[in-house]
Coordinates of C-alpha atoms in Angstrom, one line a residue:
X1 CA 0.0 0.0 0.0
X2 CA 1.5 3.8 -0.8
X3 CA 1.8 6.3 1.6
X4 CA -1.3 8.2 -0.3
X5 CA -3.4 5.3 0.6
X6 CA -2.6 4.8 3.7
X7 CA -3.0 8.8 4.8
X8 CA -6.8 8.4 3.4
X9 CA -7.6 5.1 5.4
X10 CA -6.5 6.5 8.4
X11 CA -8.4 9.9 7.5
X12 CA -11.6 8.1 6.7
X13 CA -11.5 6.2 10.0
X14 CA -11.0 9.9 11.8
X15 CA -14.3 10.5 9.9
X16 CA -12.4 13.1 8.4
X17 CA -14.4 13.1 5.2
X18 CA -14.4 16.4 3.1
X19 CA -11.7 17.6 0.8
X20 CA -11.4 20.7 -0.9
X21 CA -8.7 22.2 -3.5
X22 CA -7.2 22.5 -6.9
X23 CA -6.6 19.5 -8.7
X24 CA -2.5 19.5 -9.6
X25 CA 0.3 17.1 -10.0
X26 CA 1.5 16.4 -6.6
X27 CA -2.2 16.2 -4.9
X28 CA -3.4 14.0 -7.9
X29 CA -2.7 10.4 -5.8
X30 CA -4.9 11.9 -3.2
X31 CA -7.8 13.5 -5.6
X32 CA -8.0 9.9 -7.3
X33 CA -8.0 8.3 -4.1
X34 CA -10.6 10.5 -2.2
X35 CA -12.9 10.3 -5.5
X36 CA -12.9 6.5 -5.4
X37 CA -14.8 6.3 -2.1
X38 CA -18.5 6.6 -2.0
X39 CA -18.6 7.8 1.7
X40 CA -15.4 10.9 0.7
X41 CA -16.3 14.1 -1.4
X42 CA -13.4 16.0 -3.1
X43 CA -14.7 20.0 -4.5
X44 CA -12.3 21.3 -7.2
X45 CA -12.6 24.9 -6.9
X46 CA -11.4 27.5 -9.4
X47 CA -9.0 29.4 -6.4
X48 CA -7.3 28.1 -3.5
X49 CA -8.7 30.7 -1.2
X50 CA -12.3 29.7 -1.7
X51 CA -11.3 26.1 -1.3
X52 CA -9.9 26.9 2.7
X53 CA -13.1 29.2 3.0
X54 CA -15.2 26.2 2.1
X55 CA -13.2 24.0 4.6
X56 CA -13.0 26.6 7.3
X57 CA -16.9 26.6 7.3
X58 CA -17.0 22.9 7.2
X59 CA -15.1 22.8 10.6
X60 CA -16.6 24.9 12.4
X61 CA -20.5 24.1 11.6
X62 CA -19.0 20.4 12.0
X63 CA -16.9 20.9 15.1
X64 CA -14.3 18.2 13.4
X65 CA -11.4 19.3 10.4
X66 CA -12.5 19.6 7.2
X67 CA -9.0 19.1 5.1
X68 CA -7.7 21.4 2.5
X69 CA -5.7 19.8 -0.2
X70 CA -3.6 21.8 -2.3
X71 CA -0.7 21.0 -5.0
X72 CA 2.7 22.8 -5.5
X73 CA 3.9 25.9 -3.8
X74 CA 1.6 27.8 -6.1
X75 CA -1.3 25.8 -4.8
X76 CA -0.1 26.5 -0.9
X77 CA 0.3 30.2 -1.5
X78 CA -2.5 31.0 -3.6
X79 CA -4.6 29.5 -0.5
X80 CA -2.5 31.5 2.8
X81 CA -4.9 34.4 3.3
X82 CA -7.8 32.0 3.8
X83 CA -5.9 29.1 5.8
X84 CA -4.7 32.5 8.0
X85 CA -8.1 34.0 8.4
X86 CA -9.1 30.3 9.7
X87 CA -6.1 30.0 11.8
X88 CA -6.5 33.6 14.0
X89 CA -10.3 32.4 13.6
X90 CA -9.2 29.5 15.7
X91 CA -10.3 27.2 13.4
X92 CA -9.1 23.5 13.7
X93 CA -8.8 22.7 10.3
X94 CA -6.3 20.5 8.5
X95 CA -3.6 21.4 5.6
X96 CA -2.3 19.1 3.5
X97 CA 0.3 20.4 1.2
X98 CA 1.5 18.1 -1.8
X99 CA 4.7 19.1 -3.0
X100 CA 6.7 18.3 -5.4
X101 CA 9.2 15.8 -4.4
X102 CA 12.3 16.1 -1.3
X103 CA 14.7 17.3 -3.9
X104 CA 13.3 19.8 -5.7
X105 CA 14.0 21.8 -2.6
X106 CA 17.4 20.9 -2.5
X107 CA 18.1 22.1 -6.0
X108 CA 15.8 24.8 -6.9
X109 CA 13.2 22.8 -9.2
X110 CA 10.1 23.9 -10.9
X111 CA 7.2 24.9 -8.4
X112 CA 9.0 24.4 -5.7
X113 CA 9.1 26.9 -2.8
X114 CA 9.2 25.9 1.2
X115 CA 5.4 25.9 1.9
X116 CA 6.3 26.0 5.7
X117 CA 7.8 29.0 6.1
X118 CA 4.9 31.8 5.1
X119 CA 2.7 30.0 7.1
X120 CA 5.0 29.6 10.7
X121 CA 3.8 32.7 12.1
X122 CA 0.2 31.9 12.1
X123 CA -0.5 28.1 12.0
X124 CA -0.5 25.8 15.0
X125 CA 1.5 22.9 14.3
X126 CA 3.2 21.7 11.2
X127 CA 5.6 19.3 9.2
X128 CA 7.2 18.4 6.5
X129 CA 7.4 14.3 6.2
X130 CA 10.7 12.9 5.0
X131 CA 10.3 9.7 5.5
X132 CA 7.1 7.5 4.3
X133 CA 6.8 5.4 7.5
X134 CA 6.3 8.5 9.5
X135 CA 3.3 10.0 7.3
X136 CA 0.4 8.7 8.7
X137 CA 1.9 9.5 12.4
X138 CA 2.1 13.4 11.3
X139 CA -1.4 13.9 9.8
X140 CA -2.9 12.1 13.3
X141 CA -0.6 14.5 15.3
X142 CA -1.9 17.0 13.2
X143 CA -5.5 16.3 13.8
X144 CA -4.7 16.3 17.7
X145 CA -3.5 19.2 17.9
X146 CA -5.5 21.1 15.5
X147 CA -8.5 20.8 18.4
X148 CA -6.5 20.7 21.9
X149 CA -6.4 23.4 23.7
X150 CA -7.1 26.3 21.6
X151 CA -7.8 25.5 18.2
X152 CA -6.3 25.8 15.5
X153 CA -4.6 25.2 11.9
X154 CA -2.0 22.1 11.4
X155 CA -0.6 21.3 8.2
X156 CA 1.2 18.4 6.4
X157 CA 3.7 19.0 3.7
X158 CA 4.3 15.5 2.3
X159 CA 6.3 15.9 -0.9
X160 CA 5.3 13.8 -4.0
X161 CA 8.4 11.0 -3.7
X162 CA 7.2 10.2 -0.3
X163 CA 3.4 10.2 -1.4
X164 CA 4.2 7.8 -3.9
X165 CA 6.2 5.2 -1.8
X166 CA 5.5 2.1 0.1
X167 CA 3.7 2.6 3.1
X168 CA 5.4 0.4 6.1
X169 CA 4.6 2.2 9.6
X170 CA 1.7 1.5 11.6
X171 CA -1.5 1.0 10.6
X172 CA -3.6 3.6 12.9
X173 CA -6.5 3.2 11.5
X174 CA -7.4 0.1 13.3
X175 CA -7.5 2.0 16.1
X176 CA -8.7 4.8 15.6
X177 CA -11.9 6.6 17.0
X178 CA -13.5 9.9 16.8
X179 CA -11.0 12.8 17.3
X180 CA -11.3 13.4 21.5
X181 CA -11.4 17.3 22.7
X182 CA -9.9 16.8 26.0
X183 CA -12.0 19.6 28.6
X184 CA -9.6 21.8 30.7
X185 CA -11.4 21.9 34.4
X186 CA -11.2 25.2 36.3
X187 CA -9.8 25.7 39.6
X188 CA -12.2 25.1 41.9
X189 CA -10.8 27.9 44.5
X190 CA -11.1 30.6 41.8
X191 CA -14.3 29.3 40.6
X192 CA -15.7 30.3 44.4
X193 CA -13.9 33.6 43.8
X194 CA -15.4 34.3 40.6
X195 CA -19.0 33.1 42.2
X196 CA -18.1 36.3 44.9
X197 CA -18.2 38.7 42.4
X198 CA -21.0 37.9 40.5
X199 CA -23.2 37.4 43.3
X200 CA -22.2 41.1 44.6
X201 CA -22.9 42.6 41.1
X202 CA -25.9 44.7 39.7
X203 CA -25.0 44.3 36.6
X204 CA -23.5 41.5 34.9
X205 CA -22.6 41.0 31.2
X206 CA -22.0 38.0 29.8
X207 CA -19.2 38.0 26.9
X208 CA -19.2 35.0 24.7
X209 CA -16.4 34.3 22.4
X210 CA -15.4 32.2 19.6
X211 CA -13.8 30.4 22.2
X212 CA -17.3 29.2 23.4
X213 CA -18.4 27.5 19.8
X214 CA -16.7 24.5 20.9
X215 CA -17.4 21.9 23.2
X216 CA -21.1 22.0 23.2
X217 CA -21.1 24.8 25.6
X218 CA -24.1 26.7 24.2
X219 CA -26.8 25.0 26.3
X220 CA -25.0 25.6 29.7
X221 CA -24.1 29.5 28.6
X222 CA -27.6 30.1 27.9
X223 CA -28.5 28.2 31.2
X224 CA -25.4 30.7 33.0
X225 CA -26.8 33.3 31.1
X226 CA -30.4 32.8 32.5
X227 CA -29.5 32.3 35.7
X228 CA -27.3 35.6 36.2
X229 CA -29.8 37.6 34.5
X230 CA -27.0 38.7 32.4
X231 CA -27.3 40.4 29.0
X232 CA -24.9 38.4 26.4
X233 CA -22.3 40.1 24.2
X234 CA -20.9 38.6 20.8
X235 CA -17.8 38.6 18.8
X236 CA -18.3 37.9 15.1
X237 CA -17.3 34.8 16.0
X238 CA -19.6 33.5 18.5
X239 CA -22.8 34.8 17.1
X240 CA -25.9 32.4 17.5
X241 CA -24.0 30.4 20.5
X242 CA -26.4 31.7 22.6
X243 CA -29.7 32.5 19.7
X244 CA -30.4 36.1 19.2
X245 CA -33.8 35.6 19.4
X246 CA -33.1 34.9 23.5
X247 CA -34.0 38.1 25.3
X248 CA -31.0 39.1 26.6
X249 CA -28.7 38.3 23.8
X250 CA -27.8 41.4 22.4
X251 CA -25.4 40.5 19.4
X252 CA -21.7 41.2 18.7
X253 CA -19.9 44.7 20.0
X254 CA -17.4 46.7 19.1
X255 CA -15.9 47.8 15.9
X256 CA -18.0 44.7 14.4
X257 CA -21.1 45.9 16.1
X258 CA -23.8 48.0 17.6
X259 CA -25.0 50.3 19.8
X260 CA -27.2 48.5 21.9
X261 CA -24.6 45.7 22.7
X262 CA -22.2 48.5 23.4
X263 CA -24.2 50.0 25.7
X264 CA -24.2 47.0 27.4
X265 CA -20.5 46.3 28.1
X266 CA -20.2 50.3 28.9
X267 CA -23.1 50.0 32.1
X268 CA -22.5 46.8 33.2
X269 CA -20.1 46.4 36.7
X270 CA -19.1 42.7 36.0
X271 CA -17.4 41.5 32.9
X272 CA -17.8 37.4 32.3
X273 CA -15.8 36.7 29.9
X274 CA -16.0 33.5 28.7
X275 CA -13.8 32.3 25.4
X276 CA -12.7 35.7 24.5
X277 CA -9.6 37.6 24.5
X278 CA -11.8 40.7 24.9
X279 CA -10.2 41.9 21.5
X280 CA -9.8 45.0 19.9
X281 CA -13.0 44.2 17.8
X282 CA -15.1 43.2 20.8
X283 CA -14.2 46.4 22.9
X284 CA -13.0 48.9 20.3
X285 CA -9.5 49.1 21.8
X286 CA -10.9 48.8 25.4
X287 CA -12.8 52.0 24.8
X288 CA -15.8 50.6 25.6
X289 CA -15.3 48.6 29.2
X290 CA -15.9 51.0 31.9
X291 CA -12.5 51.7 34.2
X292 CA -15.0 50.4 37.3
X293 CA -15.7 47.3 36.2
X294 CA -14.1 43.9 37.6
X295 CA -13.5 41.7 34.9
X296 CA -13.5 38.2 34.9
X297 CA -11.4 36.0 31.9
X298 CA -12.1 32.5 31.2
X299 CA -10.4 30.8 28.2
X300 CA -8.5 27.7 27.5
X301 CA -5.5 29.0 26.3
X302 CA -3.7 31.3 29.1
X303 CA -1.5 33.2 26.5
X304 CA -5.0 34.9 25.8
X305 CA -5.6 35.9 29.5
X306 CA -4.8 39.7 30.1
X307 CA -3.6 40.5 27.0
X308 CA -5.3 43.3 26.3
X309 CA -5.2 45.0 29.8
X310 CA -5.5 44.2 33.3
X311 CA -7.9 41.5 34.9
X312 CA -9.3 40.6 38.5
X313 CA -9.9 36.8 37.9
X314 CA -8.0 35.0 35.3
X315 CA -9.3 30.9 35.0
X316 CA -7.9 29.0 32.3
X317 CA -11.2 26.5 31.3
X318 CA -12.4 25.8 28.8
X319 CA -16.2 27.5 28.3
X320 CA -18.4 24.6 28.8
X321 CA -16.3 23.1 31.9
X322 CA -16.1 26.6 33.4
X323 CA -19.8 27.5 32.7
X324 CA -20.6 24.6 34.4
X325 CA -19.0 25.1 37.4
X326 CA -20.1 28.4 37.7
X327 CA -23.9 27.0 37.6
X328 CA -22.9 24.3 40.1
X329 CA -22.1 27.2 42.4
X330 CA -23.9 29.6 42.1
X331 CA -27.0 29.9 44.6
X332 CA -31.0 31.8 43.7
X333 CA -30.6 35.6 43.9
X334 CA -32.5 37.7 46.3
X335 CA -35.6 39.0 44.9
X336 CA -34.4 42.5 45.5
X337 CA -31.0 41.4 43.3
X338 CA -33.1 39.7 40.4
X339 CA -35.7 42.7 40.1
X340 CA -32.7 45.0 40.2
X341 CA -30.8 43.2 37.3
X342 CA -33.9 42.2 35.3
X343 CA -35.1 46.1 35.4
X344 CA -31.6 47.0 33.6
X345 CA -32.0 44.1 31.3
X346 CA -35.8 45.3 30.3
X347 CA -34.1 48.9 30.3
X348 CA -31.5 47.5 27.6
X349 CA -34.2 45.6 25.1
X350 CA -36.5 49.1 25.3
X351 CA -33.4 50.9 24.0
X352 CA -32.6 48.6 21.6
X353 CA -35.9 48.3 20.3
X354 CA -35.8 52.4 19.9
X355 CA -32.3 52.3 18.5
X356 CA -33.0 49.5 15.8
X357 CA -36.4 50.9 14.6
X358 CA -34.9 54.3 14.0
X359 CA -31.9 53.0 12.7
X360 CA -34.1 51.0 9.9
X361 CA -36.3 54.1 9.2
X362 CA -33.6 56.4 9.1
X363 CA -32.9 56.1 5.4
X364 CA -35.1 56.0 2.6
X365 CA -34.1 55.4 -1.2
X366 CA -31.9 58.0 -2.5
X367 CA -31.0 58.5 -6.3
X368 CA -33.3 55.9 -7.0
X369 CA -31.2 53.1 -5.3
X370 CA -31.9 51.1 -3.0
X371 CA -31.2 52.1 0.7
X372 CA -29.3 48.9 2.0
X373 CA -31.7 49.0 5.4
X374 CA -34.1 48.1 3.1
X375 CA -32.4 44.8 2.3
X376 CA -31.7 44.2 6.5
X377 CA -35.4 44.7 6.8
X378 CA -36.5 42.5 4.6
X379 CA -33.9 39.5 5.5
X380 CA -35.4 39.8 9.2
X381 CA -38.5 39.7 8.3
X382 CA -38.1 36.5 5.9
X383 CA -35.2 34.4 6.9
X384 CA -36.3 31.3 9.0
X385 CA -34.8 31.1 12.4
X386 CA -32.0 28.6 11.7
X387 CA -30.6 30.4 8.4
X388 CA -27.0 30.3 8.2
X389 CA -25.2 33.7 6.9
X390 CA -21.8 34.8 5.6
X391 CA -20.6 37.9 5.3
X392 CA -17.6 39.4 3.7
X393 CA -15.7 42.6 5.4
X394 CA -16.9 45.7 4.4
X395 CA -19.7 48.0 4.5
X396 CA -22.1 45.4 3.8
X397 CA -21.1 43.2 6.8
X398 CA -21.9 45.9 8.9
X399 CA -25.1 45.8 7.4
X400 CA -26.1 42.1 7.5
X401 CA -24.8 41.8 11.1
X402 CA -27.8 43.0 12.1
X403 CA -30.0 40.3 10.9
X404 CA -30.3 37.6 13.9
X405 CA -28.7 34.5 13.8
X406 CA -29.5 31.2 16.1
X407 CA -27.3 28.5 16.2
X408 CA -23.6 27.8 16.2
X409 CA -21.9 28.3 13.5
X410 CA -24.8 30.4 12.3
X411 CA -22.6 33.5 10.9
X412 CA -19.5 32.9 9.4
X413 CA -17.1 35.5 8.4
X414 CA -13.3 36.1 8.9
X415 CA -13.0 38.1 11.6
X416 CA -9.6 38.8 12.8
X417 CA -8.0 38.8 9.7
X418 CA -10.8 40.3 8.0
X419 CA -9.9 39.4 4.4
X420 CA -11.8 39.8 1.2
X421 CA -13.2 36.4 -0.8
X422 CA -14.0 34.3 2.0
X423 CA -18.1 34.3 1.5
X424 CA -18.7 32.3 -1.1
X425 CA -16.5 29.5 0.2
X426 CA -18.2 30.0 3.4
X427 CA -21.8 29.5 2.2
X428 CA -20.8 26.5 -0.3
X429 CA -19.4 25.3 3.0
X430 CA -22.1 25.5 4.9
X431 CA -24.0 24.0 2.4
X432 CA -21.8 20.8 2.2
X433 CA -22.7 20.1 6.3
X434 CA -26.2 21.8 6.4
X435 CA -28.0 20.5 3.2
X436 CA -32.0 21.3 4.8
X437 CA -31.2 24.8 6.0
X438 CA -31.4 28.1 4.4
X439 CA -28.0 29.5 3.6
X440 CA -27.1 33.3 2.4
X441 CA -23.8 35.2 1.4
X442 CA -24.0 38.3 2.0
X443 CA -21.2 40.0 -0.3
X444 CA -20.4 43.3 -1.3
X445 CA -19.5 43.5 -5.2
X446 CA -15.7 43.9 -4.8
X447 CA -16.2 41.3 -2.0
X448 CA -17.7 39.1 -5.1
X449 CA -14.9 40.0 -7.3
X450 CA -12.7 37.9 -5.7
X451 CA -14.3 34.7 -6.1
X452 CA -16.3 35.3 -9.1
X453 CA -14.4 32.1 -11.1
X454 CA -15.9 29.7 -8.3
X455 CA -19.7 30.4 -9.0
X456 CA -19.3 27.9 -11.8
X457 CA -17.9 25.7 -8.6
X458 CA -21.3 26.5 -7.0
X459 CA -23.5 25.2 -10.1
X460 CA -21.8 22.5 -11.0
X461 CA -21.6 21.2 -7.5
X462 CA -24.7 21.6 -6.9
X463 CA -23.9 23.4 -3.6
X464 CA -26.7 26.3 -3.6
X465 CA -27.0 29.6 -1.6
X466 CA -28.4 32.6 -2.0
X467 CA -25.5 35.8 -3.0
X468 CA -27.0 38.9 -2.4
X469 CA -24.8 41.9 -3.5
X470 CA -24.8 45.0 -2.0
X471 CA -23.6 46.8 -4.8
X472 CA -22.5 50.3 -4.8
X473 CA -20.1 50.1 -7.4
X474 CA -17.1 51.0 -5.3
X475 CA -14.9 50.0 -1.7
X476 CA -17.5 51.8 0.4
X477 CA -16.0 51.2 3.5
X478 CA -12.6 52.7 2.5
X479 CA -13.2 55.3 0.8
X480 CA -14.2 57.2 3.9
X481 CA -10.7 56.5 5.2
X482 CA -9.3 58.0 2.1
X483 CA -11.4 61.6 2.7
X484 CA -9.8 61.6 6.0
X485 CA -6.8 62.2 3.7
X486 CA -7.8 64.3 0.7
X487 CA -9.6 62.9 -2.5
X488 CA -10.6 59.7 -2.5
X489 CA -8.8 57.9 -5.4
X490 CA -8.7 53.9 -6.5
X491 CA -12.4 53.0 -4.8
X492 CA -14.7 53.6 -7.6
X493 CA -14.8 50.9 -10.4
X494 CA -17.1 49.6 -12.8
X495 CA -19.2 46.2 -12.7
X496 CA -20.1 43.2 -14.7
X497 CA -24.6 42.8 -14.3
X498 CA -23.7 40.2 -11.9
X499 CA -27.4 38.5 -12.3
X500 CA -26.4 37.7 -16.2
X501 CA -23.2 36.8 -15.2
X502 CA -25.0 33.5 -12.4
X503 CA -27.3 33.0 -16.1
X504 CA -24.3 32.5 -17.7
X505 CA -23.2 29.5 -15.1
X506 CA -26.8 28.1 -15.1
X507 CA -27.7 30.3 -11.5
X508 CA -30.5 31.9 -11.3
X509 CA -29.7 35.8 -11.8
X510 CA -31.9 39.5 -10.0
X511 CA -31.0 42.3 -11.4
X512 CA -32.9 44.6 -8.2
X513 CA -32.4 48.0 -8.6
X514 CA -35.4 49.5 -7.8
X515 CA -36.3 50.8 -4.1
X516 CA -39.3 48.4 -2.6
X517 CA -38.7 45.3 -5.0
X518 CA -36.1 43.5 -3.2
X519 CA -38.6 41.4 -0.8
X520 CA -40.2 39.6 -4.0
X521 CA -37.1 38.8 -5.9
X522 CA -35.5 37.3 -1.9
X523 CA -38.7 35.1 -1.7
X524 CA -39.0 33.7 -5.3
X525 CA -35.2 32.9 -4.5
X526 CA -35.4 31.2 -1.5
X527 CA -38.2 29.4 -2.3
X528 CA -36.8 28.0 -5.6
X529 CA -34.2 26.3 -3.4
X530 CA -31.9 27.1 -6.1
X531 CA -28.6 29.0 -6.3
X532 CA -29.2 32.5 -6.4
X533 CA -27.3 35.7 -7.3
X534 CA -29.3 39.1 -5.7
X535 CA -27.8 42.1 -7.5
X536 CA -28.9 44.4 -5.4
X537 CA -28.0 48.4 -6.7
X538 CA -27.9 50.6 -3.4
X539 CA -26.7 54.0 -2.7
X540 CA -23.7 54.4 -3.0
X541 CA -23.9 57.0 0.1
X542 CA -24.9 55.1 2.8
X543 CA -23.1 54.1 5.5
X544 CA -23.5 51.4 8.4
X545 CA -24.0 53.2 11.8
X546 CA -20.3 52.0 13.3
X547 CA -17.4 53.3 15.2
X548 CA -14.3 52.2 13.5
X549 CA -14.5 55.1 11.1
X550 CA -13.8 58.1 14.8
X551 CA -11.8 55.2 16.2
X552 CA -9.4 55.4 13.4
X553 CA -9.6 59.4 12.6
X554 CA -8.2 60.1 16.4

């Protein structure tokens, strides 16, 4: 048996099962291999980036490593922004690099490049395998460590000579079981300490980040959440953990997010964070966290703990085993305590009600375009609870933020590293693991641009989702950054009709560009249960209520 083989056996009993990449020279033994079985799929894309986008998804709405395949150096490269938006994601996704073979390093050859190297600084673990009997033994390390402690990226560079060679180590697969996430317990002292302060508090928020979307910890933090009377606060990351549809979930904060949620971490005296690093994003540079409040950290990695600024309580847990304990301690609150918490949590929804109905009538059709609230509006009004949406960066994420999600893994976008082209993969993604569910990519047009080639991948996979567009026919959310400067130049550009061009790859194609009309052409799409492309013209004017845009003029 060749080392190709063997890597697949064992990956197939890991119930590692879905493959995505370019098809090439030096991942070809793998391609034919993975094709062969009935219970493997392999999706050739037309880029590498959309292919880790598409595998990123996979593993986190599957809580196991989808595996990105890719060929050469070119293949590697032309796929690092999206394997490094999954890897500051903390995504536990696998890399398997096929190079060419151990020589072509030595001497310079054709495609050959070190495919470690550019991607040290941000993945996990990885390895090149020199030797075959050792090949097997680094992808199941990979896997390991790709979901202990803090997630992450590991990738396999196995070059082509050893791919191709007799397998003789051991055969792991006879062994082998469903990949085990070992729990990290918190100490039980500071657990008590932690209980201390939250039972002294008038107002507790509840931070949940992407550090809670694994382990099965959304039950319990909606149980913790319940029984602290605590408002919740999102990253990007760790929206629908707890459903937004749950009174006191109030959606991501920050630089990602919104008013209402900020108001939130700015009032409350207790900070419970749980899985977060309490980022940048989350607390617009710490800007947002009042200088009285205690703050409590909980995460499983304890690099992350007070690293952006001073902490009272610092657990390293993971968030299901912490959340746990805190319920297991925690006694009923006075009624004078619950009525004095549940009045600032009624005070919250009241002003976020206000906020989000003004902030939906606030802008009508200008220019005859469509005003982009009118596409929010409409998406709350008739997505079905357990919709699954992706978002690009831009203005247009800021937009479809709003909507509410339920559901882990229900809104995927790359957050840290914020880069351009991920959607698409995303929703074709999401559509591999999630086949009943309603699935929509919300893209801005030079979001689109970047991923055009693979909505051919989408029809001929048969992988539908709905694209809608927000297309103003420029960079929206830079060009304000350039007026901070002078005149904007390099943000305006011209468009393709982007509904002829789905027609042309057999997707059904809107052309909406008329204030009012958007609703119809959403339903007809969704309820076709066919791939869908929502050109959607809006004013090129409006912008998202956020706070990056003062943050970064300071």
């Amino acid at each position: 048996m060749r080392v190709y083989e063997s890597v697949v056996n064992y990956l197939d009993s890991a119930n590692v099962r879905l493959f995505a990449g370019m098809v090439g020279s030096t991942s070809a033994p793998y391609v034919v291999e993975i094709a062969a079985r009935e219970n493997m799929r392999f999706i050739p894309v037309r880029h590498e980036q959309v292919a880790a986008a598409m595998m990123d998804a996979v593993t986190r709405l599957e809580h196991r490593p989808g595996c990105l395949l890719t060929h050469g150096a070119s293949g590697a490269l032309a796929a690092s922004t999206g394997i490094a938006s999954a890897a500051l994601d903390s995504v536990p996704m696998l890399v398997l690099s096929a190079t060419q073979e151990r020589q072509a390093m030595e001497k310079g050859w054709w495609q050959t490049s070190d495919v470690l190297q550019p991607m040290r600084s941000f993945v996990k673990w990885q390895t090149r395998v020199e030797r075959p009997d050792r090949a097997v033994a680094a992808v199941r390390h990979a896997l390991r460590a790709a979901v202990s402690g803090r997630p992450g990226v590991c990738q396999v560079d196995i070059p082509i000579d050893v791919s191709t060679a007799d397998y003789d180590g051991p055969d792991f697969s006879k062994h082998e079981a469903d990949i085990v996430v070992h729990r990290v317990l918190p100490d039980p002292e500071l657990v008590s300490r932690v209980v201390q302060i939250l039972n002294g508090a008038d107002r507790v928020c509840l931070l949940v980040g992407g550090g809670a979307t694994y382990g099965n910890a959304s039950v319990v933090l909606e149980r913790l959440a319940d029984a602290l009377h605590a408002p919740v606060v999102n990253t990007a990351t760790s929206r629908g953990v707890i459903g937004e549809h749950h009174r006191l979930a109030f959606g991501p904060s920050g630089i990602l997010g919104y008013e209402p949620a900020n108001d939130v971490l700015q009032e409350a005296d207790v900070l419970l964070a749980i899985g977060s690093r309490l980022s940048d994003l989350q607390t617009a540079r710490g800007t947002l966290v009042s200088e009285h409040a205690r703050i409590i950290q909980a995460d499983i990695a304890p690099e992350s703990l007070a690293q952006e600024g001073p902490v009272e309580v610092e657990v390293v847990a993971d968030a299901l085993s912490f959340a746990e304990a805190l319920l297991a301690q925690l006694a009923p609150y006075s009624a004078e305590k619950s009525s004095l918490r549940e009045k600032w949590v009624d005070s919250l929804r009241r002003r976020q009600k206000k906020w989000l109905d003004g902030w939906l009538s606030s802008e009508t059709s200008a220019n005859g375009k469509i005003a982009p609230v009118e596409v929010v509006s409409d998406l709350m009004r008739l997505l079905p609870k357990d919709a699954i949406l992706t978002h690009g960066p831009g203005d247009h994420g800021f937009y479809g933020y709003a909507v509410p999600v339920s559901g882990r893994g229900a809104h995927l976008v790359s957050s840290r590293l914020g880069v351009m082209g991920c959607a698409l993969g995303y929703a074709m993604g999401a559509r591999l693991v999630r086949p009943g569910q309603t699935i929509v990519a919300c893209v801005g047009d030079g979001e689109l641009m970047h991923q055009i080639g693979d909505l051919e991948t989408m029809a001929r996979e048969r992988l539908p989702a709905i694209v809608v567009v927000f297309n103003n026919f420029r960079l929206g959310s830079q060009r304000k950054r350039l007026e901070l400067y002078g005149k904007p130049f390099g943000v305006d550009h011209g468009n393709p009709d982007f509904a002829k061009l789905a027609e042309l790859h057999g997707i059904r194609g809107y052309r909406i560009d008329k204030p009012g009309s958007f609703s119809k052409a959403f339903a007809d799409a969704m309820a076709s249960g066919s791939a869908a492309v929502l050109d959607v013209i809006v004013n090129p004017e409006s912008r998202p209520p956020r706070i990056a845009i003062s943050r970064e003029a300071r």
